Amino acid sequence: MLEFGYLDNREQGDIFTRTNRVENDRVILQKYWMDTKRKNTREQIAQSLADIINQLEIYKPHLLLLGDDNAANYIGNQYLDTGIPVVFWGVNGVPLKYGLLESLEHPGHNVTGIYQAGYHLESIKYLQLLVPGLKRIALLSDDSPTGRSLAKKVTRYSNEGMLPVTVVKVVVTNSFTTWKQEALALQDQVDAFFISTHNTLVDDNGEHVDYLTVARWHLKTIQKPEVVPSSHMVSEGFLATVDDTGFSQGYEAIKIMHAILAEGKMPAEISSYAPGRGPFIVNSWRAKMLGLTSRLEQHAESIDKIVESHDAWNH
């Protein structure tokens, strides 16, 4: 937004991040949160949707930006074929599944945007550089739209023989107890884990478990390497990813927004697309924990970025 002139300076960006609103001579930006990572029952999603729709009817935006699957699906379909242009980003997999587009090349309605292709196959291949003899993996995922999408994609790759490893088991659950039991049982059967999203887990009382709590348990309990779908999870302490970069998702969405607002283009005529793959990122702290430092040094030329943070460890 700063690059395209919708913010006057970085301070306005900081204000927007803190307060969910910023206003200047060119634009008024207002942010609403569905919060469906934590409040993800059918009733909670319905209530969140109703609250936001009420706010939007009062606010009367000239354009809607929708981040992630639930916003794109639930809010996007409320405003499909209305006079308000809609731009989504962060949708996992091809966004045709939500009925918002006629095709990727020619969306045909008032909705278009950016989606995450997911570089899961690439992530597993790169993980083999760090883990000699990697042959068997298991996938752990929460039972969210994002998690299910990632799990289905890895399962499809496995069924079609596209993976260089055997997928021993795919676990999709919102029970933190089940997650832990499955991880403990599987760690003696696999050489590594693919950790998908871990945002919507609940404890035995139905209370939401913070994603950093999930990550901390895994890092302190499971002594097998893991690959993850995004860079922020590597910053939590997980080992590695070929990043489907969140920055690129947001940046490309703003480019589309600018084309609509400043250049007069119609969403129906703007193709929906996925940005190219991001960097191969490795967490040197986790590598040391797992005894993989020498492998990291040996394959340094193949690693695009090394991080040392482990945000979940002391959470």
Tab-separated table of C-alpha atoms in Angstrom:
chain	number	residue	atom	x	y	z
A	1	MET	CA	0.000	0.000	0.000
A	2	LEU	CA	2.921	2.320	0.664
A	3	GLU	CA	4.444	1.602	-2.732
A	4	PHE	CA	1.201	2.344	-4.567
A	5	GLY	CA	0.482	5.504	-2.588
A	6	TYR	CA	-2.355	4.309	-0.361
A	7	LEU	CA	-0.278	5.038	2.730
A	8	ASP	CA	1.725	8.224	3.183
A	9	ASN	CA	4.450	6.638	5.323
A	10	ARG	CA	5.336	3.550	7.336
A	11	GLU	CA	3.898	5.085	10.473
A	12	GLN	CA	0.438	4.877	8.917
A	13	GLY	CA	1.086	1.200	8.268
A	14	ASP	CA	1.967	0.723	11.928
A	15	ILE	CA	-1.235	2.525	12.930
A	16	PHE	CA	-3.265	0.274	10.632
A	17	THR	CA	-1.643	-2.815	12.152
A	18	ARG	CA	-2.328	-1.674	15.718
A	19	THR	CA	-5.789	-0.156	15.373
A	20	ASN	CA	-7.256	-1.837	12.252
A	21	ARG	CA	-8.015	1.573	10.744
A	22	VAL	CA	-6.165	4.385	9.011
A	23	GLU	CA	-7.338	7.421	7.066
A	24	ASN	CA	-5.487	9.855	4.817
A	25	ASP	CA	-6.244	12.120	1.860
A	26	ARG	CA	-6.458	9.189	-0.567
A	27	VAL	CA	-8.075	6.315	1.270
A	28	ILE	CA	-9.887	5.094	4.356
A	29	LEU	CA	-8.811	1.575	5.333
A	30	GLN	CA	-10.827	-0.479	7.797
A	31	LYS	CA	-9.980	-4.025	8.883
A	32	TYR	CA	-12.365	-6.612	10.362
A	33	TRP	CA	-11.365	-9.982	11.823
A	34	MET	CA	-13.420	-13.166	11.432
A	35	ASP	CA	-11.106	-14.849	13.973
A	36	THR	CA	-12.109	-18.308	12.759
A	37	LYS	CA	-8.771	-19.881	13.648
A	38	ARG	CA	-9.879	-19.712	17.285
A	39	LYS	CA	-13.661	-19.488	16.909
A	40	ASN	CA	-14.260	-22.162	14.331
A	41	THR	CA	-17.486	-23.955	15.175
A	42	ARG	CA	-20.317	-23.600	12.668
A	43	GLU	CA	-22.224	-21.381	15.065
A	44	GLN	CA	-19.211	-19.152	15.770
A	45	ILE	CA	-18.420	-18.735	12.072
A	46	ALA	CA	-22.052	-17.868	11.339
A	47	GLN	CA	-22.061	-15.260	14.118
A	48	SER	CA	-18.760	-13.759	12.941
A	49	LEU	CA	-20.073	-13.587	9.379
A	50	ALA	CA	-23.280	-11.858	10.491
A	51	ASP	CA	-21.362	-9.331	12.594
A	52	ILE	CA	-18.997	-8.428	9.759
A	53	ILE	CA	-21.760	-8.192	7.162
A	54	ASN	CA	-23.573	-5.768	9.477
A	55	GLN	CA	-20.428	-3.678	9.785
A	56	LEU	CA	-19.865	-3.699	6.017
A	57	GLU	CA	-23.426	-2.573	5.363
A	58	ILE	CA	-22.728	0.432	7.584
A	59	TYR	CA	-19.228	1.073	6.246
A	60	LYS	CA	-20.203	0.669	2.550
A	61	PRO	CA	-16.727	-0.058	1.156
A	62	HIS	CA	-15.749	0.636	-2.446
A	63	LEU	CA	-13.615	-2.542	-2.488
A	64	LEU	CA	-13.246	-5.630	-0.313
A	65	LEU	CA	-9.929	-7.377	0.384
A	66	LEU	CA	-10.465	-10.872	1.793
A	67	GLY	CA	-7.609	-12.801	3.415
A	68	ASP	CA	-7.586	-16.609	3.657
A	69	ASP	CA	-10.148	-19.274	2.844
A	70	ASN	CA	-12.965	-18.542	5.278
A	71	ALA	CA	-13.108	-14.849	4.414
A	72	ALA	CA	-12.982	-15.587	0.681
A	73	ASN	CA	-15.644	-18.271	0.899
A	74	TYR	CA	-18.149	-16.881	3.392
A	75	ILE	CA	-17.848	-13.138	2.825
A	76	GLY	CA	-16.950	-13.441	-0.859
A	77	ASN	CA	-20.115	-15.358	-1.626
A	78	GLN	CA	-22.190	-12.765	0.217
A	79	TYR	CA	-20.912	-10.106	-2.188
A	80	LEU	CA	-20.696	-12.174	-5.377
A	81	ASP	CA	-22.238	-10.340	-8.360
A	82	THR	CA	-22.736	-7.137	-6.397
A	83	GLY	CA	-21.342	-3.744	-7.351
A	84	ILE	CA	-18.415	-4.045	-4.926
A	85	PRO	CA	-15.120	-5.353	-6.379
A	86	VAL	CA	-13.673	-8.192	-4.281
A	87	VAL	CA	-10.006	-9.255	-4.160
A	88	PHE	CA	-8.940	-12.311	-2.150
A	89	TRP	CA	-5.530	-13.635	-1.190
A	90	GLY	CA	-4.191	-16.610	0.738
A	91	VAL	CA	-6.750	-19.112	-0.582
A	92	ASN	CA	-5.260	-22.592	-0.412
A	93	GLY	CA	-5.378	-24.429	-3.706
A	94	VAL	CA	-7.337	-23.436	-6.772
A	95	PRO	CA	-10.067	-20.978	-5.680
A	96	LEU	CA	-12.669	-22.295	-8.135
A	97	LYS	CA	-13.874	-24.549	-5.303
A	98	TYR	CA	-15.769	-21.660	-3.689
A	99	GLY	CA	-17.822	-20.789	-6.762
A	100	LEU	CA	-16.471	-17.247	-6.993
A	101	LEU	CA	-14.842	-17.544	-10.437
A	102	GLU	CA	-15.866	-18.904	-13.829
A	103	SER	CA	-12.215	-19.720	-14.538
A	104	LEU	CA	-8.783	-18.609	-13.368
A	105	GLU	CA	-8.071	-16.806	-16.635
A	106	HIS	CA	-11.489	-15.133	-16.933
A	107	PRO	CA	-13.119	-14.836	-13.486
A	108	GLY	CA	-16.317	-13.460	-15.015
A	109	HIS	CA	-17.759	-11.839	-11.898
A	110	ASN	CA	-16.774	-9.082	-9.479
A	111	VAL	CA	-14.244	-11.307	-7.703
A	112	THR	CA	-10.620	-12.200	-8.415
A	113	GLY	CA	-7.439	-12.655	-6.421
A	114	ILE	CA	-4.333	-14.559	-5.412
A	115	TYR	CA	-4.120	-18.158	-4.281
A	116	GLN	CA	-1.501	-20.391	-2.704
A	117	ALA	CA	-0.312	-23.178	-4.985
A	118	GLY	CA	1.653	-24.743	-2.122
A	119	TYR	CA	5.164	-26.047	-2.639
A	120	HIS	CA	4.789	-29.251	-0.654
A	121	LEU	CA	6.507	-31.512	-3.177
A	122	GLU	CA	9.450	-29.123	-3.365
A	123	SER	CA	9.613	-28.895	0.437
A	124	ILE	CA	9.885	-32.670	0.793
A	125	LYS	CA	12.564	-32.892	-1.906
A	126	TYR	CA	14.608	-30.176	-0.209
A	127	LEU	CA	14.166	-31.858	3.165
A	128	GLN	CA	15.941	-34.888	1.713
A	129	LEU	CA	19.082	-32.759	1.464
A	130	LEU	CA	19.080	-32.345	5.229
A	131	VAL	CA	17.811	-35.794	6.209
A	132	PRO	CA	19.832	-38.618	4.647
A	133	GLY	CA	17.805	-41.739	3.979
A	134	LEU	CA	14.474	-39.942	4.215
A	135	LYS	CA	11.914	-42.464	2.970
A	136	ARG	CA	8.835	-42.297	5.189
A	137	ILE	CA	6.802	-39.317	6.396
A	138	ALA	CA	3.551	-38.689	8.219
A	139	LEU	CA	1.376	-35.595	7.878
A	140	LEU	CA	-0.206	-33.844	10.848
A	141	SER	CA	-2.855	-31.185	10.240
A	142	ASP	CA	-5.648	-29.400	12.006
A	143	ASP	CA	-9.156	-29.895	10.620
A	144	SER	CA	-9.555	-26.428	9.093
A	145	PRO	CA	-10.251	-25.470	5.452
A	146	THR	CA	-6.564	-24.643	5.039
A	147	GLY	CA	-5.421	-27.818	6.765
A	148	ARG	CA	-7.763	-30.067	4.812
A	149	SER	CA	-6.648	-28.480	1.541
A	150	LEU	CA	-2.979	-29.093	2.301
A	151	ALA	CA	-3.642	-32.656	3.472
A	152	LYS	CA	-5.626	-33.458	0.319
A	153	LYS	CA	-2.864	-32.127	-1.891
A	154	VAL	CA	-0.151	-34.200	-0.228
A	155	THR	CA	-2.451	-37.248	-0.312
A	156	ARG	CA	-3.063	-36.730	-4.034
A	157	TYR	CA	0.663	-36.431	-4.688
A	158	SER	CA	1.186	-39.666	-2.771
A	159	ASN	CA	-1.602	-41.534	-4.574
A	160	GLU	CA	-0.274	-40.428	-7.958
A	161	GLY	CA	3.256	-41.535	-7.123
A	162	MET	CA	4.669	-38.019	-7.338
A	163	LEU	CA	6.393	-37.979	-3.943
A	164	PRO	CA	9.946	-39.250	-3.404
A	165	VAL	CA	8.823	-40.688	-0.055
A	166	THR	CA	6.107	-42.954	1.340
A	167	VAL	CA	3.313	-41.270	3.296
A	168	VAL	CA	2.741	-43.602	6.242
A	169	LYS	CA	-0.329	-41.775	7.578
A	170	VAL	CA	-2.284	-38.535	7.181
A	171	VAL	CA	-3.795	-37.235	10.428
A	172	VAL	CA	-6.403	-34.473	10.222
A	173	THR	CA	-7.897	-33.557	13.581
A	174	ASN	CA	-8.916	-30.651	15.784
A	175	SER	CA	-8.292	-32.640	18.965
A	176	PHE	CA	-4.984	-31.721	20.576
A	177	THR	CA	-5.077	-34.991	22.519
A	178	THR	CA	-5.435	-36.983	19.309
A	179	TRP	CA	-2.689	-34.886	17.649
A	180	LYS	CA	-0.253	-35.719	20.459
A	181	GLN	CA	-1.174	-39.393	20.565
A	182	GLU	CA	-0.738	-39.767	16.807
A	183	ALA	CA	2.559	-37.889	16.752
A	184	LEU	CA	3.987	-40.023	19.554
A	185	ALA	CA	2.862	-43.241	17.905
A	186	LEU	CA	4.149	-42.243	14.476
A	187	GLN	CA	7.585	-40.921	15.388
A	188	ASP	CA	8.974	-44.483	15.573
A	189	GLN	CA	7.460	-45.295	12.158
A	190	VAL	CA	8.668	-42.339	10.100
A	191	ASP	CA	11.834	-40.469	9.215
A	192	ALA	CA	10.158	-37.039	9.260
A	193	PHE	CA	6.857	-35.207	9.611
A	194	PHE	CA	5.006	-32.799	7.371
A	195	ILE	CA	3.363	-30.385	9.803
A	196	SER	CA	0.476	-28.602	8.114
A	197	THR	CA	-1.580	-25.901	9.815
A	198	HIS	CA	-1.997	-26.155	13.598
A	199	ASN	CA	-4.310	-23.256	14.359
A	200	THR	CA	-7.703	-24.768	15.203
A	201	LEU	CA	-6.881	-27.445	17.780
A	202	VAL	CA	-8.926	-27.669	20.982
A	203	ASP	CA	-8.317	-29.371	24.325
A	204	ASP	CA	-10.550	-31.997	25.916
A	205	ASN	CA	-12.817	-29.233	27.257
A	206	GLY	CA	-13.336	-27.766	23.808
A	207	GLU	CA	-11.114	-24.754	24.552
A	208	HIS	CA	-8.896	-23.406	21.792
A	209	VAL	CA	-5.201	-24.318	22.058
A	210	ASP	CA	-2.868	-21.560	20.909
A	211	TYR	CA	-0.813	-22.548	17.874
A	212	LEU	CA	2.436	-21.713	19.688
A	213	THR	CA	1.440	-24.131	22.446
A	214	VAL	CA	1.025	-26.850	19.826
A	215	ALA	CA	4.384	-26.003	18.283
A	216	ARG	CA	6.132	-25.945	21.667
A	217	TRP	CA	4.805	-29.398	22.558
A	218	HIS	CA	5.972	-30.800	19.230
A	219	LEU	CA	9.431	-29.237	19.370
A	220	LYS	CA	10.031	-30.416	22.931
A	221	THR	CA	8.569	-33.890	22.443
A	222	ILE	CA	9.154	-35.116	18.893
A	223	GLN	CA	12.750	-35.793	17.889
A	224	LYS	CA	12.202	-36.193	14.185
A	225	PRO	CA	12.725	-33.473	11.555
A	226	GLU	CA	9.769	-31.740	9.983
A	227	VAL	CA	8.881	-29.691	6.957
A	228	VAL	CA	6.161	-27.030	7.047
A	229	PRO	CA	4.265	-24.958	4.451
A	230	SER	CA	5.293	-21.425	5.446
A	231	SER	CA	8.106	-19.285	6.809
A	232	HIS	CA	6.303	-18.151	9.965
A	233	MET	CA	6.249	-21.772	11.135
A	234	VAL	CA	10.023	-21.997	10.647
A	235	SER	CA	10.289	-18.912	12.869
A	236	GLU	CA	8.274	-20.805	15.479
A	237	GLY	CA	11.076	-23.378	15.519
A	238	PHE	CA	10.135	-25.992	12.931
A	239	LEU	CA	12.954	-27.150	10.666
A	240	ALA	CA	12.323	-26.149	7.062
A	241	THR	CA	10.019	-24.936	4.294
A	242	VAL	CA	9.918	-23.978	0.662
A	243	ASP	CA	7.891	-20.908	1.438
A	244	ASP	CA	4.560	-20.059	-0.138
A	245	THR	CA	5.281	-16.539	0.945
A	246	GLY	CA	2.622	-14.521	2.723
A	247	PHE	CA	4.315	-11.313	1.641
A	248	SER	CA	3.877	-12.192	-2.035
A	249	GLN	CA	0.235	-13.078	-1.445
A	250	GLY	CA	-0.493	-9.667	0.058
A	251	TYR	CA	1.689	-7.733	-2.368
A	252	GLU	CA	0.073	-9.265	-5.447
A	253	ALA	CA	-3.411	-8.663	-4.009
A	254	ILE	CA	-2.616	-4.968	-3.592
A	255	LYS	CA	-1.396	-4.827	-7.197
A	256	ILE	CA	-4.810	-6.118	-8.282
A	257	MET	CA	-6.558	-3.669	-5.970
A	258	HIS	CA	-4.581	-0.824	-7.528
A	259	ALA	CA	-5.457	-1.977	-11.049
A	260	ILE	CA	-9.151	-1.821	-10.107
A	261	LEU	CA	-9.153	1.444	-8.183
A	262	ALA	CA	-6.596	3.481	-10.128
A	263	GLU	CA	-6.701	1.972	-13.604
A	264	GLY	CA	-10.400	1.152	-13.882
A	265	LYS	CA	-9.941	-2.557	-14.592
A	266	MET	CA	-12.754	-4.979	-13.794
A	267	PRO	CA	-12.224	-8.044	-11.567
A	268	ALA	CA	-14.008	-10.157	-14.174
A	269	GLU	CA	-11.131	-9.441	-16.563
A	270	ILE	CA	-8.187	-9.888	-14.151
A	271	SER	CA	-6.841	-13.433	-14.015
A	272	SER	CA	-6.488	-15.174	-10.671
A	273	TYR	CA	-2.995	-16.575	-10.138
A	274	ALA	CA	-0.459	-17.943	-7.677
A	275	PRO	CA	2.893	-16.205	-7.185
A	276	GLY	CA	6.061	-18.206	-7.792
A	277	ARG	CA	7.682	-20.277	-5.057
A	278	GLY	CA	9.503	-18.552	-2.268
A	279	PRO	CA	12.872	-19.395	-0.694
A	280	PHE	CA	14.063	-22.623	0.903
A	281	ILE	CA	14.319	-21.634	4.580
A	282	VAL	CA	15.988	-23.667	7.322
A	283	ASN	CA	15.970	-23.141	11.081
A	284	SER	CA	19.548	-23.632	12.314
A	285	TRP	CA	18.377	-23.900	15.956
A	286	ARG	CA	16.150	-26.874	15.140
A	287	ALA	CA	18.833	-28.361	12.903
A	288	LYS	CA	21.285	-28.305	15.822
A	289	MET	CA	18.694	-29.877	18.122
A	290	LEU	CA	18.231	-32.718	15.640
A	291	GLY	CA	21.944	-33.198	14.957
A	292	LEU	CA	21.696	-31.896	11.392
A	293	THR	CA	24.105	-28.958	11.554
A	294	SER	CA	26.696	-30.691	9.380
A	295	ARG	CA	24.050	-31.409	6.737
A	296	LEU	CA	23.006	-27.778	6.801
A	297	GLU	CA	26.622	-26.715	6.244
A	298	GLN	CA	27.126	-29.320	3.526
A	299	HIS	CA	24.128	-28.062	1.518
A	300	ALA	CA	24.489	-24.352	2.298
A	301	GLU	CA	24.468	-23.449	-1.401
A	302	SER	CA	20.934	-24.883	-1.746
A	303	ILE	CA	19.549	-22.959	1.248
A	304	ASP	CA	18.170	-19.502	0.475
A	305	LYS	CA	17.719	-18.320	4.047
A	306	ILE	CA	18.684	-19.463	7.532
A	307	VAL	CA	16.785	-18.375	10.640
A	308	GLU	CA	17.587	-19.035	14.289
A	309	SER	CA	14.366	-17.923	16.000
A	310	HIS	CA	12.250	-20.400	17.953
A	311	ASP	CA	9.280	-18.345	19.084
A	312	ALA	CA	7.293	-21.324	20.350
A	313	TRP	CA	9.976	-22.774	22.631
A	314	ASN	CA	9.374	-20.499	25.618
A	315	HIS	CA	5.714	-19.748	24.884
